[in-house]
PDB file of C-alpha atoms in Angstrom:
ATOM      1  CA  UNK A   1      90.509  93.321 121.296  1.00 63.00           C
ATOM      2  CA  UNK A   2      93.346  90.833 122.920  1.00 79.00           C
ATOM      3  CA  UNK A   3      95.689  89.507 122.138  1.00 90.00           C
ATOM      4  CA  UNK A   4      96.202  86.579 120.339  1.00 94.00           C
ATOM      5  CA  UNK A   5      98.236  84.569 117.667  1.00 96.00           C
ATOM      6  CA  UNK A   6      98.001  82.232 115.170  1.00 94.00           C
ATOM      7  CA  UNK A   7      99.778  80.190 112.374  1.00 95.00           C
ATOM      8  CA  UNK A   8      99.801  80.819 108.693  1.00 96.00           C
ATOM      9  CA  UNK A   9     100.611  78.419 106.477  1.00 96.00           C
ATOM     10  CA  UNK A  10     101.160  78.135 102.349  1.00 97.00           C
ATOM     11  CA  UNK A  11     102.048  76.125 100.062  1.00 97.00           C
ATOM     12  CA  UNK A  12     104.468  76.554  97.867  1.00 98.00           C
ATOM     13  CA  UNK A  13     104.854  74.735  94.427  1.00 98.00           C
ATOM     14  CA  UNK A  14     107.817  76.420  92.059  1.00 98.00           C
ATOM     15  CA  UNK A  15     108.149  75.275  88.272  1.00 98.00           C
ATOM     16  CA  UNK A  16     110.062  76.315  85.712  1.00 98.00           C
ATOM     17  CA  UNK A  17     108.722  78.495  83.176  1.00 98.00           C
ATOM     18  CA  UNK A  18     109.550  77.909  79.016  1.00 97.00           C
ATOM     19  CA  UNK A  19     111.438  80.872  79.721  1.00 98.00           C
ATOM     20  CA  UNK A  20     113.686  79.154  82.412  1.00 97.00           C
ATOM     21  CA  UNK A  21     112.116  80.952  85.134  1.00 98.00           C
ATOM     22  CA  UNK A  22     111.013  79.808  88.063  1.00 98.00           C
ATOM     23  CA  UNK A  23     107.504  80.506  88.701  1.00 98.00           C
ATOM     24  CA  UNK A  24     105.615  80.415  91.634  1.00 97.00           C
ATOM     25  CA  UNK A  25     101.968  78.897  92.447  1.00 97.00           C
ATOM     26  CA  UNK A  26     101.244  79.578  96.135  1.00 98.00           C
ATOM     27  CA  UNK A  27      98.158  77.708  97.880  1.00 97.00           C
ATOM     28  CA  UNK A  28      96.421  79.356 101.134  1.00 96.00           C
ATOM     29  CA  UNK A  29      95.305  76.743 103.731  1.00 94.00           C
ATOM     30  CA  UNK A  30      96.684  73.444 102.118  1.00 95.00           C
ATOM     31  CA  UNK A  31      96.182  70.118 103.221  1.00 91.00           C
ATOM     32  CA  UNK A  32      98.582  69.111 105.658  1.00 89.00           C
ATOM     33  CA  UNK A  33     101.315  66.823 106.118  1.00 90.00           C
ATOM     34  CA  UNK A  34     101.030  66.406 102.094  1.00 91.00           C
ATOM     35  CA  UNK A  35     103.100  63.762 100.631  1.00 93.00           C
ATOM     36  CA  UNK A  36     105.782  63.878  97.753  1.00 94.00           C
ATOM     37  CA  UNK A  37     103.628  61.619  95.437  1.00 95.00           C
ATOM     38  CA  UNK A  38     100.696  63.596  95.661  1.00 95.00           C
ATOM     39  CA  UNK A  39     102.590  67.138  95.197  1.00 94.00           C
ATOM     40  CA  UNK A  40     104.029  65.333  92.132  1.00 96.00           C
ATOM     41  CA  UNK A  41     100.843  64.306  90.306  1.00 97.00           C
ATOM     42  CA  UNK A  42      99.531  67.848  91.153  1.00 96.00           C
ATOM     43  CA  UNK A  43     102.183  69.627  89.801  1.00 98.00           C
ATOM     44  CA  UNK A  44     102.029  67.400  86.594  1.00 98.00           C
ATOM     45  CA  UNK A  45      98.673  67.943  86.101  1.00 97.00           C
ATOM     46  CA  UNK A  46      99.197  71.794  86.429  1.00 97.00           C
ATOM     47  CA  UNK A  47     101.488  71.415  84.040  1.00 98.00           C
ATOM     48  CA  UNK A  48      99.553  69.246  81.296  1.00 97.00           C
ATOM     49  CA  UNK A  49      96.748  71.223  80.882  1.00 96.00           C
ATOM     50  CA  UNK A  50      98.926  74.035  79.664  1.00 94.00           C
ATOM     51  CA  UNK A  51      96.547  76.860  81.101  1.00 94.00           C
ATOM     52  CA  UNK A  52      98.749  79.219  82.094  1.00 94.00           C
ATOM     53  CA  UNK A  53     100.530  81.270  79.789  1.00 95.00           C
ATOM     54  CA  UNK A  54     101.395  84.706  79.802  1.00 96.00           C
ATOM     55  CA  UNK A  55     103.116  86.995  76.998  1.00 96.00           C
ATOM     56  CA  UNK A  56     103.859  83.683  74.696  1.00 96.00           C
ATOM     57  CA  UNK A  57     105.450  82.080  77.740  1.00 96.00           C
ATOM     58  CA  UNK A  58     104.045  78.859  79.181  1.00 97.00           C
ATOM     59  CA  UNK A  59     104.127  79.542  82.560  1.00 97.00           C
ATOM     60  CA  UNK A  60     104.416  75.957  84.160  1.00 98.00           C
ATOM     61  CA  UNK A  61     106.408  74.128  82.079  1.00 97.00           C
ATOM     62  CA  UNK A  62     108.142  71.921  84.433  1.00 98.00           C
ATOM     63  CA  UNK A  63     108.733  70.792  87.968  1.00 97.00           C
ATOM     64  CA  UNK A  64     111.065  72.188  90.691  1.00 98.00           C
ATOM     65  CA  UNK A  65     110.409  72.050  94.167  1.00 98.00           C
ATOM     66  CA  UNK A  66     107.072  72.209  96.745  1.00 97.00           C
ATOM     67  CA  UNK A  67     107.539  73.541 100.263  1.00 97.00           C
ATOM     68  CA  UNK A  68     105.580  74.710 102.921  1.00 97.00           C
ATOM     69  CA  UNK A  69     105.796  77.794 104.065  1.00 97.00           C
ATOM     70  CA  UNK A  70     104.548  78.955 107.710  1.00 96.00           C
ATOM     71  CA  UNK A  71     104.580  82.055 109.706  1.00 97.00           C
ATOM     72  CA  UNK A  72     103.146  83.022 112.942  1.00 96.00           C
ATOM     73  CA  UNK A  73     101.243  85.984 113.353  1.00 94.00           C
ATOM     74  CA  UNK A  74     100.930  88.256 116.832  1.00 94.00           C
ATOM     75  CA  UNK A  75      97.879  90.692 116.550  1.00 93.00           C
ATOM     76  CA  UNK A  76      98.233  93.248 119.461  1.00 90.00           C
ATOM     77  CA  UNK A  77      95.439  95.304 119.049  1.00 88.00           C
TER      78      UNK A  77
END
């Protein structure tokens, strides 16, 4: 094998938990170049159809922050 590299990249959406926790949702291969707006209305609709609850705590409660996250990856063998 040679070697070669490539580019990971995530996406991150954080809300806070009913708990006041920030929770994590993290997306493999997103869309890129995604635009405020659009995070937004995702990330509200995550959180209106109250799926996601764990241990009497609704998970995604509210919004925080969305980032993307990249790394680059160097397979040598």
């Amino acid at each position: 094998m040679t070697h070669h590299t490539f580019v990971e990249k995530k996406l991150h959406l954080r809300f806070k938990g009913s708990d006041r926790k920030t929770k994590n949702l993290i997306i493999s291969r997103p869309k890129d170049k995604l635009k405020k707006d659009s995070a937004n209305i995702a990330m509200e609709s995550i959180i209106g159809a109250n799926l996601f609850e764990k241990d009497g705590v609704q998970l995604y409660e509210g919004r925080r922050d969305a980032y993307y996250k990249t790394r680059r990856v160097d397979v040598f063998f």
